[in-house]
Coordinates of C-alpha atoms in Angstrom, one line a residue:
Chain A
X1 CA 34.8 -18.2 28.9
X2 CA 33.0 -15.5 27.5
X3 CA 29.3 -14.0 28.3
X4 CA 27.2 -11.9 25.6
X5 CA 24.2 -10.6 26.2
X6 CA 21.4 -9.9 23.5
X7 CA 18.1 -8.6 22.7
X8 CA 16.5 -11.1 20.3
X9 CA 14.9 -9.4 16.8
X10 CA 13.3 -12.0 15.7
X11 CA 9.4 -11.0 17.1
X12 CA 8.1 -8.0 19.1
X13 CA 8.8 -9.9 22.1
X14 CA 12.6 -8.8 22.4
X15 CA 14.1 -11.6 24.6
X16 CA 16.7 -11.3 26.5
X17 CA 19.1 -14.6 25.2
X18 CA 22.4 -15.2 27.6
X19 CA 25.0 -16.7 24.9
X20 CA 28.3 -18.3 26.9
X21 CA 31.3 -19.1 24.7
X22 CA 34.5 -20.6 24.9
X23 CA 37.8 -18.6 25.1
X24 CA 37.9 -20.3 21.2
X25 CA 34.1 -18.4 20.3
X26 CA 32.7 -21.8 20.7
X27 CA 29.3 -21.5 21.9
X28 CA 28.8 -23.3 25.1
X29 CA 25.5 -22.3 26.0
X30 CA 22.0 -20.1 24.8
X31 CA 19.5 -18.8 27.7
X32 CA 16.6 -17.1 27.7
X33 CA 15.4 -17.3 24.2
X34 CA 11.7 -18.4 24.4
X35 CA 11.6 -20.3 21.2
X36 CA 13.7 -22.1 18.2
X37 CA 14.1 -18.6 16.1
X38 CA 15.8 -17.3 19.4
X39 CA 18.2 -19.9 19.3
X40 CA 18.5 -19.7 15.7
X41 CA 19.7 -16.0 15.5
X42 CA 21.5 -15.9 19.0
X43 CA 24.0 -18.5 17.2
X44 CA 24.0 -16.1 14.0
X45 CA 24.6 -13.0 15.9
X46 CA 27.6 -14.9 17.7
X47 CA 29.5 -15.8 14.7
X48 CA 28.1 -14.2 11.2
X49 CA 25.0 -11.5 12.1
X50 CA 23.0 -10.4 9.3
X51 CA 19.4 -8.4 8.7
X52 CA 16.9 -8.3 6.3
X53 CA 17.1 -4.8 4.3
X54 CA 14.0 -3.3 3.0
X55 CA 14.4 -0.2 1.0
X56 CA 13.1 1.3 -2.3
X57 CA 14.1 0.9 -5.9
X58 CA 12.9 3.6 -8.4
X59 CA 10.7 2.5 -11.2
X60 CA 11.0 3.4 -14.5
X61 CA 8.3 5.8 -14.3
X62 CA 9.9 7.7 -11.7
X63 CA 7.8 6.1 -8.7
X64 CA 9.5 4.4 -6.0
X65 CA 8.8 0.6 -5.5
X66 CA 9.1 -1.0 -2.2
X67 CA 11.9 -3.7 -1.8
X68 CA 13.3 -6.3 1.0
X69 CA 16.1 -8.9 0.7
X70 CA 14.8 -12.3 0.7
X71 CA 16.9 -13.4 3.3
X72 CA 19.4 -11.8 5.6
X73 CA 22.3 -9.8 4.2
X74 CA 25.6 -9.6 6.2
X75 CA 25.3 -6.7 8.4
X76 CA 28.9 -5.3 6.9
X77 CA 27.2 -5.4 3.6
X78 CA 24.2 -3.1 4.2
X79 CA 25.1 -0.2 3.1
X80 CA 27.3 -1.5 0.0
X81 CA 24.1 -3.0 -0.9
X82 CA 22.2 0.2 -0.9
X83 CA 24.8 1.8 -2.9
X84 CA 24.0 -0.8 -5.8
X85 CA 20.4 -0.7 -5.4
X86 CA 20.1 3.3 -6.0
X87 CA 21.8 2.4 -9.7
X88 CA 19.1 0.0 -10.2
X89 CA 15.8 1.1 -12.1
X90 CA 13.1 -1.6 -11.6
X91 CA 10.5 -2.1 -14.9
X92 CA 7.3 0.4 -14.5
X93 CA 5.1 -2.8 -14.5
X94 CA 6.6 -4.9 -11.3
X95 CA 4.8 -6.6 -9.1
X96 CA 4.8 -7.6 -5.5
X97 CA 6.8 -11.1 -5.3
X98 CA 9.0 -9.8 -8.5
X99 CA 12.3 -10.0 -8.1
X100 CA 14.5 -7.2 -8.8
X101 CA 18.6 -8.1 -8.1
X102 CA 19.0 -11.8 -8.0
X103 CA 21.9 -12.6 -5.4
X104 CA 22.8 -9.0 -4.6
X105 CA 26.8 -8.6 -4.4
X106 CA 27.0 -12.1 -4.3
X107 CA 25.8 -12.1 -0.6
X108 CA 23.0 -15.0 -1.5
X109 CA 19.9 -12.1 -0.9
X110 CA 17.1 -11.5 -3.7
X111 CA 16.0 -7.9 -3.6
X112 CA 11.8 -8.7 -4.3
X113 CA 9.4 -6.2 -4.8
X114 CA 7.3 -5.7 -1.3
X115 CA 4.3 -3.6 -2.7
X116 CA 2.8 -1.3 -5.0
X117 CA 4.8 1.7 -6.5
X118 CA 3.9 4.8 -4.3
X119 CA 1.9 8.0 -5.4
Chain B
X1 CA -27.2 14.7 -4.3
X2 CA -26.6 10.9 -4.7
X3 CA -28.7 8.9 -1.6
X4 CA -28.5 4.9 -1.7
X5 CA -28.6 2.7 1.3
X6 CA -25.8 -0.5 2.2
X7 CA -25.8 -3.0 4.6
X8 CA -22.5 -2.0 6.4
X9 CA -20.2 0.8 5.3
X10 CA -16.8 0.9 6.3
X11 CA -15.1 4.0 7.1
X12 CA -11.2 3.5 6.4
X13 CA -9.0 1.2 4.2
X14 CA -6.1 0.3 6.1
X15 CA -5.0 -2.8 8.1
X16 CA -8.5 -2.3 10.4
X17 CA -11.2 -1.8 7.5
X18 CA -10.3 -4.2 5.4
X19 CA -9.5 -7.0 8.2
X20 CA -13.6 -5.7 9.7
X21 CA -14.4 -6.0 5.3
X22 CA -13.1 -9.2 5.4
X23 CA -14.5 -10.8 8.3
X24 CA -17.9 -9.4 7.8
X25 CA -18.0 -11.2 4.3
X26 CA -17.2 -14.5 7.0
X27 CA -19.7 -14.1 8.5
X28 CA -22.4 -13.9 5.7
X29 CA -22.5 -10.0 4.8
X30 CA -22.6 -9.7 1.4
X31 CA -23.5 -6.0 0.8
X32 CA -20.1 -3.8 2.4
X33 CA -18.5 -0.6 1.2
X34 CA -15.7 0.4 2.5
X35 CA -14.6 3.9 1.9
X36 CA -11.3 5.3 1.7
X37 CA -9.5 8.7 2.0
X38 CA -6.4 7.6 0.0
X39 CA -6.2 6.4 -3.5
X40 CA -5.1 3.4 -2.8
X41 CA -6.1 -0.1 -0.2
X42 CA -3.3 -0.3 2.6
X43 CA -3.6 2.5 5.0
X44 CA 0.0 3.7 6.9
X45 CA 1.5 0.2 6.3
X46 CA 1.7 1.3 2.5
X47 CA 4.6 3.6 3.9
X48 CA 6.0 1.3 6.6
X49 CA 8.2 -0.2 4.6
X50 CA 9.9 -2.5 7.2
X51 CA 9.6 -5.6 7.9
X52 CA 8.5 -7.3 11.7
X53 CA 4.5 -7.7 11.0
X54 CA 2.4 -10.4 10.5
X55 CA 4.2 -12.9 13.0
X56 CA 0.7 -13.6 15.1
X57 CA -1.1 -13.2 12.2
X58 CA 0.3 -14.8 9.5
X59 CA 3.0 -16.8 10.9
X60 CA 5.7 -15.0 9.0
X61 CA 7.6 -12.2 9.2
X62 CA 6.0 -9.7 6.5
X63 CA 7.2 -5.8 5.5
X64 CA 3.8 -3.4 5.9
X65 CA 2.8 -3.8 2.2
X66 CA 3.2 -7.3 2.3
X67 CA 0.6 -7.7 5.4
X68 CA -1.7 -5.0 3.5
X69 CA -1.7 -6.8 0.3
X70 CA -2.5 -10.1 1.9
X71 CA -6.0 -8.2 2.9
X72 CA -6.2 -6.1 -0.1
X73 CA -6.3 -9.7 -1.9
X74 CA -9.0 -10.9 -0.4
X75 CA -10.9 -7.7 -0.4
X76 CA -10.6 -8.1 -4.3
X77 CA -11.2 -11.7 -4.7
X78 CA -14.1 -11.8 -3.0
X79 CA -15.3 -8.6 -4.2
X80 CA -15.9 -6.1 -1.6
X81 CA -16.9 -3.1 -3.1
X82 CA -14.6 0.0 -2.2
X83 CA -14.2 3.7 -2.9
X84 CA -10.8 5.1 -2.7
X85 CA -10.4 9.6 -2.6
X86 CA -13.5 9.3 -0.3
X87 CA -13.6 11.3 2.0
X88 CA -16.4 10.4 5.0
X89 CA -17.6 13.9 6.8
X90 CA -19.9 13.1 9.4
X91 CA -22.0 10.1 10.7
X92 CA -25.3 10.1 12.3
X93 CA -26.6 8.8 15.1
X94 CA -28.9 7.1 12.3
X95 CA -26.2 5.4 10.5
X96 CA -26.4 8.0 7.5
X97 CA -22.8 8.5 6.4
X98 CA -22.0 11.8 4.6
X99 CA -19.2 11.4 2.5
X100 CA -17.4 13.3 -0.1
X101 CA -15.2 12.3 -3.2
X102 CA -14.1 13.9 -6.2
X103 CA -15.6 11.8 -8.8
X104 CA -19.3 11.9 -7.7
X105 CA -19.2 15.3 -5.0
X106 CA -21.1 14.5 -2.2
X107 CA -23.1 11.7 -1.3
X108 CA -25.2 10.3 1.3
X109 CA -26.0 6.5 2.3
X110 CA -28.1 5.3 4.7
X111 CA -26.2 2.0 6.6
X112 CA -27.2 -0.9 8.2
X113 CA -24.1 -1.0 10.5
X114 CA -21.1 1.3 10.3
X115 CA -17.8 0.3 11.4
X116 CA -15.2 3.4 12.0
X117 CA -11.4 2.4 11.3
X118 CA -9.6 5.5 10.7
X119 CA -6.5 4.9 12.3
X120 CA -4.6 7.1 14.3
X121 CA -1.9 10.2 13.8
X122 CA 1.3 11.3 14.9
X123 CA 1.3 14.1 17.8
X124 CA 2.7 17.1 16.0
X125 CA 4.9 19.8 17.7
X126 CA 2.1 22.0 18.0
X127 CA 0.8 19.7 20.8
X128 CA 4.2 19.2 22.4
X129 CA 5.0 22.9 23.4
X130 CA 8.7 22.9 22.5
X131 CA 9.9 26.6 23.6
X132 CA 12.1 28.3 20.5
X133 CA 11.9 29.7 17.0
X134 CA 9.3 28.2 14.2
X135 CA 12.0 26.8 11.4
X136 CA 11.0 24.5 8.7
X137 CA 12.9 21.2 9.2
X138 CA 10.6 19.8 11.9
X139 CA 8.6 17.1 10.8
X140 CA 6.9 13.9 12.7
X141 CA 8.7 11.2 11.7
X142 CA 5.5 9.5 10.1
X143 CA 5.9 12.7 8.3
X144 CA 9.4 12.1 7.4
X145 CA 8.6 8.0 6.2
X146 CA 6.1 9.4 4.0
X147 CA 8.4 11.3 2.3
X148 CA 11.5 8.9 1.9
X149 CA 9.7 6.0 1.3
X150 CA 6.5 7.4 -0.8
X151 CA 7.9 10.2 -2.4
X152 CA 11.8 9.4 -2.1
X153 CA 12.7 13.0 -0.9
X154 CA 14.8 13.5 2.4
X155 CA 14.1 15.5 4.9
X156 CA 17.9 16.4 5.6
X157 CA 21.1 15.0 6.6
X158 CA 21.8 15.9 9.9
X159 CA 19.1 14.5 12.4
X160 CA 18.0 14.8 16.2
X161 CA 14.8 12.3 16.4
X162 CA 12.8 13.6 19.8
X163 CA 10.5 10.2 21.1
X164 CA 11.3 6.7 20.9
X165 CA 8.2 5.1 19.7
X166 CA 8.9 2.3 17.5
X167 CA 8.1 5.0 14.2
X168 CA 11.0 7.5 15.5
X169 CA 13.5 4.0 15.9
X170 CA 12.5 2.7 12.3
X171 CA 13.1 6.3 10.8
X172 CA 16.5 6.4 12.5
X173 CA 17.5 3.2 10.3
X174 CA 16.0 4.2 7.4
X175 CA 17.3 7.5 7.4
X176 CA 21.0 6.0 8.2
X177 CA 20.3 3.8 5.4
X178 CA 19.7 6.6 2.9
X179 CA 22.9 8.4 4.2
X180 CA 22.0 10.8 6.7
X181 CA 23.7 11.2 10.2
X182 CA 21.1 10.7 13.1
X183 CA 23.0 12.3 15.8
X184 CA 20.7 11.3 18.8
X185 CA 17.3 9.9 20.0
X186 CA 15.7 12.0 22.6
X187 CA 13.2 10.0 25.3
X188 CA 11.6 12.2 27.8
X189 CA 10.6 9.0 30.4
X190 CA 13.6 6.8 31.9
X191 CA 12.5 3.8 29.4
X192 CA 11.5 4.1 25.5
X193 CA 8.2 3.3 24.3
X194 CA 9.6 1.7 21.2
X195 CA 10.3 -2.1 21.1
X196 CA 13.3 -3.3 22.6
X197 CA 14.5 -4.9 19.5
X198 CA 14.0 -2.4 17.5
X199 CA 16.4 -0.6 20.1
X200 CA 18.5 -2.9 18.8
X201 CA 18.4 -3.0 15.2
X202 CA 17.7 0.3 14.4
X203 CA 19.8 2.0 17.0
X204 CA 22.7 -0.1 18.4
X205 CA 23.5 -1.6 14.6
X206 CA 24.4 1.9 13.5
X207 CA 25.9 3.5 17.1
X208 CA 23.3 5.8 16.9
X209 CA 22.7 7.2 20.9
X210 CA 19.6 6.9 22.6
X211 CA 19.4 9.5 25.7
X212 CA 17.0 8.3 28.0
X213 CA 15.2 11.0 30.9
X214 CA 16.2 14.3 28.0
X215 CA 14.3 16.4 25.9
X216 CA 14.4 18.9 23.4
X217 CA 14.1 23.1 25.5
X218 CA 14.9 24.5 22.6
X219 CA 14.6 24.8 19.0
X220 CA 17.1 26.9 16.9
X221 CA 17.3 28.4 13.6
X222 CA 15.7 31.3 11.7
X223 CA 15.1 29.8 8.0
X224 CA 15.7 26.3 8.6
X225 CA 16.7 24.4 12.2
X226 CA 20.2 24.8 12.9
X227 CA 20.3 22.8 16.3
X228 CA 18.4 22.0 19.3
X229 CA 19.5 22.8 22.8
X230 CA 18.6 19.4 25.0
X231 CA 18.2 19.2 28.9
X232 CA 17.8 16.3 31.2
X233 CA 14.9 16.0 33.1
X234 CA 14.0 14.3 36.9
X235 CA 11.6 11.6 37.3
X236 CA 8.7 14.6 37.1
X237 CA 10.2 15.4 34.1
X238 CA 11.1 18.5 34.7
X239 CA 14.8 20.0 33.6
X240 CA 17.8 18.9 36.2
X241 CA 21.0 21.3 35.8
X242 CA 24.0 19.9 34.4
X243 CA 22.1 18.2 31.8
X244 CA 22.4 20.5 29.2
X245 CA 23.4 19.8 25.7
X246 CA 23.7 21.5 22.1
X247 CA 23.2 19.5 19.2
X248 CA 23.7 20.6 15.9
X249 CA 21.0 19.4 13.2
X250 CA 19.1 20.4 10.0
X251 CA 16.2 18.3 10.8
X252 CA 14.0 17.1 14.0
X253 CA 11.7 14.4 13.8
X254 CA 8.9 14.0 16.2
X255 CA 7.8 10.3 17.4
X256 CA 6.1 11.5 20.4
X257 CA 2.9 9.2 20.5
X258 CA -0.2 8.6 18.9
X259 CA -3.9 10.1 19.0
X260 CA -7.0 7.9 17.7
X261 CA -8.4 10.2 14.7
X262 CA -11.9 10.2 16.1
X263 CA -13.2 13.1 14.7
X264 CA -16.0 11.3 13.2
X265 CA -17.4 10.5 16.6
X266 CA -16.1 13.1 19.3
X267 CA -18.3 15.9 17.9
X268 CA -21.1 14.0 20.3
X269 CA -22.0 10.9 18.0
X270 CA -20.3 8.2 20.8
X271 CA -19.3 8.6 24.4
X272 CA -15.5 8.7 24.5
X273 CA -12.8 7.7 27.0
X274 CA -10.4 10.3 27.9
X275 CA -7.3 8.3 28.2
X276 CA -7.5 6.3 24.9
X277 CA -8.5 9.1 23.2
X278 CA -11.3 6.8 21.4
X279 CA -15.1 5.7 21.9
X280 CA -16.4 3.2 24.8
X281 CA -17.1 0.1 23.4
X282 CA -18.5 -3.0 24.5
X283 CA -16.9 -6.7 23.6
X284 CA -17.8 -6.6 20.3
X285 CA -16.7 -3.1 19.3
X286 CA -20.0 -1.5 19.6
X287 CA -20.3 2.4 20.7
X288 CA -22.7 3.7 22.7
X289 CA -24.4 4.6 19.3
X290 CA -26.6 1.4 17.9
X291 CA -25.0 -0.5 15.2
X292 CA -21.9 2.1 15.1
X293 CA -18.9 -0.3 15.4
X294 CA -14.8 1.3 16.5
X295 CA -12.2 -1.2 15.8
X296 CA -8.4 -0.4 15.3
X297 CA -6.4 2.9 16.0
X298 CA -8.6 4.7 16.5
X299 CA -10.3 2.9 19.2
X300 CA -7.2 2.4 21.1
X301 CA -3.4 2.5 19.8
X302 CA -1.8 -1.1 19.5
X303 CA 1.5 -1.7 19.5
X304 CA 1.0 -5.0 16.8
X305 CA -1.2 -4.6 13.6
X306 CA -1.9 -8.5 14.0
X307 CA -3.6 -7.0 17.2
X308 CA -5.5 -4.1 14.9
X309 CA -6.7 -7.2 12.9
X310 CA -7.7 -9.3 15.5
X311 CA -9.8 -7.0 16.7
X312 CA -11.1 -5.6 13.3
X313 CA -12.5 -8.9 12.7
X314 CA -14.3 -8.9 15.8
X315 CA -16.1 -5.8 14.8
X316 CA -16.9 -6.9 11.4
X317 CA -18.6 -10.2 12.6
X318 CA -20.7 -8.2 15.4
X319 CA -21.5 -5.4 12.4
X320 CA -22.6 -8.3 10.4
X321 CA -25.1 -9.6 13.3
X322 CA -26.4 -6.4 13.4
X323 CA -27.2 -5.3 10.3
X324 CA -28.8 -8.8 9.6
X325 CA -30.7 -8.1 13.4
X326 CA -29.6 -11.0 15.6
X327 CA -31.0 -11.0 18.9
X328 CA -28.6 -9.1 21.3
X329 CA -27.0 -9.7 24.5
X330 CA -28.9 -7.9 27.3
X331 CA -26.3 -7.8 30.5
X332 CA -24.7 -4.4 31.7
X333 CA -21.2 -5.4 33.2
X334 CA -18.8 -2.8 33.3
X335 CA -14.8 -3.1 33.2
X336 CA -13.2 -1.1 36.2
X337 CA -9.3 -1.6 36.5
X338 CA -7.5 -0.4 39.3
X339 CA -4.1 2.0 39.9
X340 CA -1.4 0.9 38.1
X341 CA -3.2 0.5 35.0
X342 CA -3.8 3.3 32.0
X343 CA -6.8 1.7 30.5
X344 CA -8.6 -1.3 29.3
X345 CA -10.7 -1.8 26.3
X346 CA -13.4 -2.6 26.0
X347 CA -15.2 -0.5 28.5
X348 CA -18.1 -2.8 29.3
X349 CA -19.5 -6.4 28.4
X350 CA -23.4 -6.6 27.5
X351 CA -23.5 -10.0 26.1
X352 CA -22.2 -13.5 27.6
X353 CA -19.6 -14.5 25.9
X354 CA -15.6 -15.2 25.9
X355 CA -14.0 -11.8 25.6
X356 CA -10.4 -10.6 25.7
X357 CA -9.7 -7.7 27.4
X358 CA -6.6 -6.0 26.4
X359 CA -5.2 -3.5 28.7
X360 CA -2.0 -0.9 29.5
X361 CA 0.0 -0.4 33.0
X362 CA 1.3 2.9 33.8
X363 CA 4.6 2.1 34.5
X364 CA 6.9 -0.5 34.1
X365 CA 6.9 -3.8 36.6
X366 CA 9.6 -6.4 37.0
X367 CA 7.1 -9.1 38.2
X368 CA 3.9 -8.8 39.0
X369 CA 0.4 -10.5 39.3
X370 CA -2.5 -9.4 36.7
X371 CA -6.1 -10.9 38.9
X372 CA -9.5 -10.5 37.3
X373 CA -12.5 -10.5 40.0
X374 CA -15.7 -10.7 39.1
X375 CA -18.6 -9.6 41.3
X376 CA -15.6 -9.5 43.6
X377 CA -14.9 -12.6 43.2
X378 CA -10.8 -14.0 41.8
X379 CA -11.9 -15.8 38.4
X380 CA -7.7 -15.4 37.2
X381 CA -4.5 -14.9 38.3
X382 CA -1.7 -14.4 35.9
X383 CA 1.9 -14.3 36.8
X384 CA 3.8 -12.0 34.5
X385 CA 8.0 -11.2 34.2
X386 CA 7.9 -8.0 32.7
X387 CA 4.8 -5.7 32.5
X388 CA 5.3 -2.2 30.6
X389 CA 3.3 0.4 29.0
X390 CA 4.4 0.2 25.6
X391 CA 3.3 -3.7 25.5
X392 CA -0.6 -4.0 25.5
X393 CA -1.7 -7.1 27.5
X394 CA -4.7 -9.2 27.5
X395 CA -6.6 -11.1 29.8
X396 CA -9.0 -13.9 28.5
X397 CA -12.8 -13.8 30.3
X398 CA -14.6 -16.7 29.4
X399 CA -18.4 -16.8 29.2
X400 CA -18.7 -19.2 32.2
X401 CA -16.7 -16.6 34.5
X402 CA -19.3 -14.1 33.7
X403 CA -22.3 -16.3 34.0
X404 CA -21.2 -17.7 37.4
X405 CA -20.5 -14.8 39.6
X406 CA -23.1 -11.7 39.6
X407 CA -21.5 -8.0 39.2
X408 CA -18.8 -6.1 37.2
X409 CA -15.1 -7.1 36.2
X410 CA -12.4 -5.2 37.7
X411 CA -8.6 -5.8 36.8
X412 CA -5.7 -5.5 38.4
X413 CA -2.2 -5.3 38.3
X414 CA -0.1 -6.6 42.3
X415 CA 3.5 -6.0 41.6
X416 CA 5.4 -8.9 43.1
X417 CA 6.3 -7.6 46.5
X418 CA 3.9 -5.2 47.9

């Protein structure tokens, strides 16, 4: 049997969740997550972790447009993911909700536009 | 000089104006102007491009553009009037607010209400008295945000990030992400100020160290920072030998806390308290000056801006009453708290009515008991796991508590044990 312990990312609470697994990485058991979403990304963390990226794209008037992923991106693909997105030039005209790189590097993510292009 | 007169004026954009904007419209106002120093809606959340906000508010996790365009929506839609590259200069105790913008110079208005949301900013190294040369290369990490995600310039590739507020932590990531090398976080106190996941995701995901109880003695580097020289310190903070460290870098970031920018009202307009660094208010945001309304950052710094709306929208209801001229509360309770807490906002209750007070320990408590009295009097007692400065905490007063025992509210924290 095996014991991790880790710090919940889903809120600003930071809970503490217990996750016991199996000598096979079977999980046996969650603790101290205080609500579904603990549970949720206690399992994740345990046998595929990923995050949500949010970076910038440039525009093609030179500003920088604010991007996230629309879902979490395998943690070991983060930064081949960046890599792609500073060859990308997004139209001078997008708009929040836009998206950008439909199913970046095949990882299932959208890269959307988060905002207005800064100054 | 242009002189006209409105209803309520808002002084600040951002996540706390436009929340105050919004809810004042709510509530009936129909004649708001919110003026803003930026040329754009959003306040600092324009730069924070991360995501973790809006989960109280919204129900979702949002990036800080996201959560500022939700309010900068409704601003529009319902057609709050707003001036952006306005800057406000002074307030009177009259509610005449001075303000200053390129297209029109300066202008005066004459307010019904005024609610003051300006925010906050970084402590800069100035304030911090770090002993060693002046090279460029030291920036606050707000500073540093700006630039990468605004401007898309970096700072530098080598990095030494002094302060672990949440800011420093996020910068860390980000600047990883853009492919610099953060070599260490720096935290003066035994614990970090930041949030303990984003200990997590922005430090542990990359390996990047976090020294806990050390601190930047020195700064090196003639043109440009070449390295800081780090020590350890003792529970007073001050340097223990044997501790001592040099680390290599070409840039240091600063996330050593937050000051309220309450210039507007620290030159005598509103009575301040000295640990928040902002105005004493009363439950609905009021200052000691009439009709002059503090909500957000630069009342108090919250850890949440769900919390900055929250109570935005409380001060943009009560500006709403007063500038129409409801009838007003007439009770003098004051809010005393006891040792182990910093401070509690707000300062003092003068109507009857359910309030929360939100409040900050001084140091960090595995269990304890947060008890309200009264007119000396136990009206609630709260058991809590974990109690810490960097997590602001409330406790709910109803109107009944207040209107059934005679005398002022004092809170206090009993760690479990004593």
């Amino acid at each position: 049997m095996k014991k991790r312990k880790l710090i919940c990312i889903v809120c600003p609470r930071g809970c503490e969740i217990d996750v016991t697994m199996s000598d096979h990485g079977e999980i046996t058991g969650i603790e101290g997550n205080s609500c579904k979403r603990g549970e949720t990304y206690a399992r994740a963390e345990c046998t595929h972790p990923v995050r949500i990226l949010t970076t910038t794209v440039r525009c093609e008037d030179g500003r920088l447009l604010p991007v996230r992923s629309s879902c979490g991106i395998p943690k070991e693909r983060l930064f081949d993911c960046m890599e792609e997105l500073r060859s990308v030039t997004a139209a001078a005209g997008a708009m929040i909700g836009d998206t950008v790189v439909r199913n970046i590097l095949g990882t299932g993510a959208d890269i959307v536009v988060s905002g207005n292009a800064g100054a | 000089m242009r002189r006209f007169e409105c209803r309520l004026v808002i002084v600040g954009g951002g996540p706390a104006g436009m929340s105050a904007a919004v809810a004042a419209y709510e509530a009936g106002e129909r004649d708001i102007l919110i003026l803003e120093r930026e040329h754009t809606l959003g306040g600092i959340l324009t730069q924070c491009i991360h995501n973790g906000f809006g989960l109280h508010r919204f129900g979702e996790e949002l990036t800080g553009p996201e959560y500022a365009y939700r309010y900068e929506k409704s601003v529009k839609e319902l057609g709050i009037k707003y001036y952006t590259d306005c800057t406000v200069t002074g307030i009177s105790s009259d509610r005449t607010v001075s303000a200053v913008s390129a297209e029109e110079g300066m202008f005066k208005i004459q307010a019904g209400a005024v609610i003051v949301a300006t925010g906050c900013r970084e402590r800069p190294r100035g304030a911090l008295n770090i002993p060693g040369t002046r090279p460029s290369g030291v920036y606050t990490a707000g500073t540093a945000q700006k630039f990468v995600n605004i401007k898309g310039y970096m700072p530098g590739k080598e990095i030494v990030i002094l302060g672990s507020g949440d800011i420093g932590l996020i910068m860390a990531r980000r600047m990883t992400l853009e492919g610099a090398t953060v070599r260490a976080v720096l935290e003066i106190m035994p614990y970090s100020s930041g949030l303990a996941r984003n200990i997590e995701q922005c430090l542990n995901d990359y390996g990047i160290p976090l020294y806990l109880s050390h601190t930047v003695s020195e700064i090196h580097g003639k043109e440009r920072i070449e390295g800081v020289s780090v020590v350890r310190v003792d529970e007073n903070r001050r340097p223990v030998p044997g501790g001592e460290m040099y680390i290599p870098c070409d840039t240091l970031l600063l996330s050593c806390g937050l000051i309220p920018e309450n210039e507007l009202a620290s030159g005598g307009l509103a009575m301040c308290d000295v640990t928040t660094g902002g105005c004493i208010v009363d439950q609905d945001r009021e200052s000691s000056a009439e009709g002059i309304f503090f909500c957000g950052n630069v009342l108090h710094v919250h850890d949440l801006v769900d919390y900055v709306s929250e109570e935005a929208a409380i001060a943009g209801r009560a500006a709403a009453a007063f500038a129409r001229g409801d009838k007003r509360g007439d009770v003098n309770i004051s809010v005393h708290f006891d040792k182990n807490i910093r401070y509690c906002v707000p300062q003092k209750i003068t109507s009857l009515k359910d309030t929360d007070i939100y409040f900050r320990v001084k140091d960090v408590h595995r269990g304890a008991t947060v008890c309200v009295n009264v007119g000396g009097r136990v009206v609630s007692e709260q058991k809590k796991i974990r109690l810490a400065p960097g997590e602001m905490e409330t406790v709910h007063i109803t109107e009944r508590m207040l209107a059934e025992n005679t005398g002022d509210i004092t809170v206090s924290v009993i760690p479990s044990g004593v």
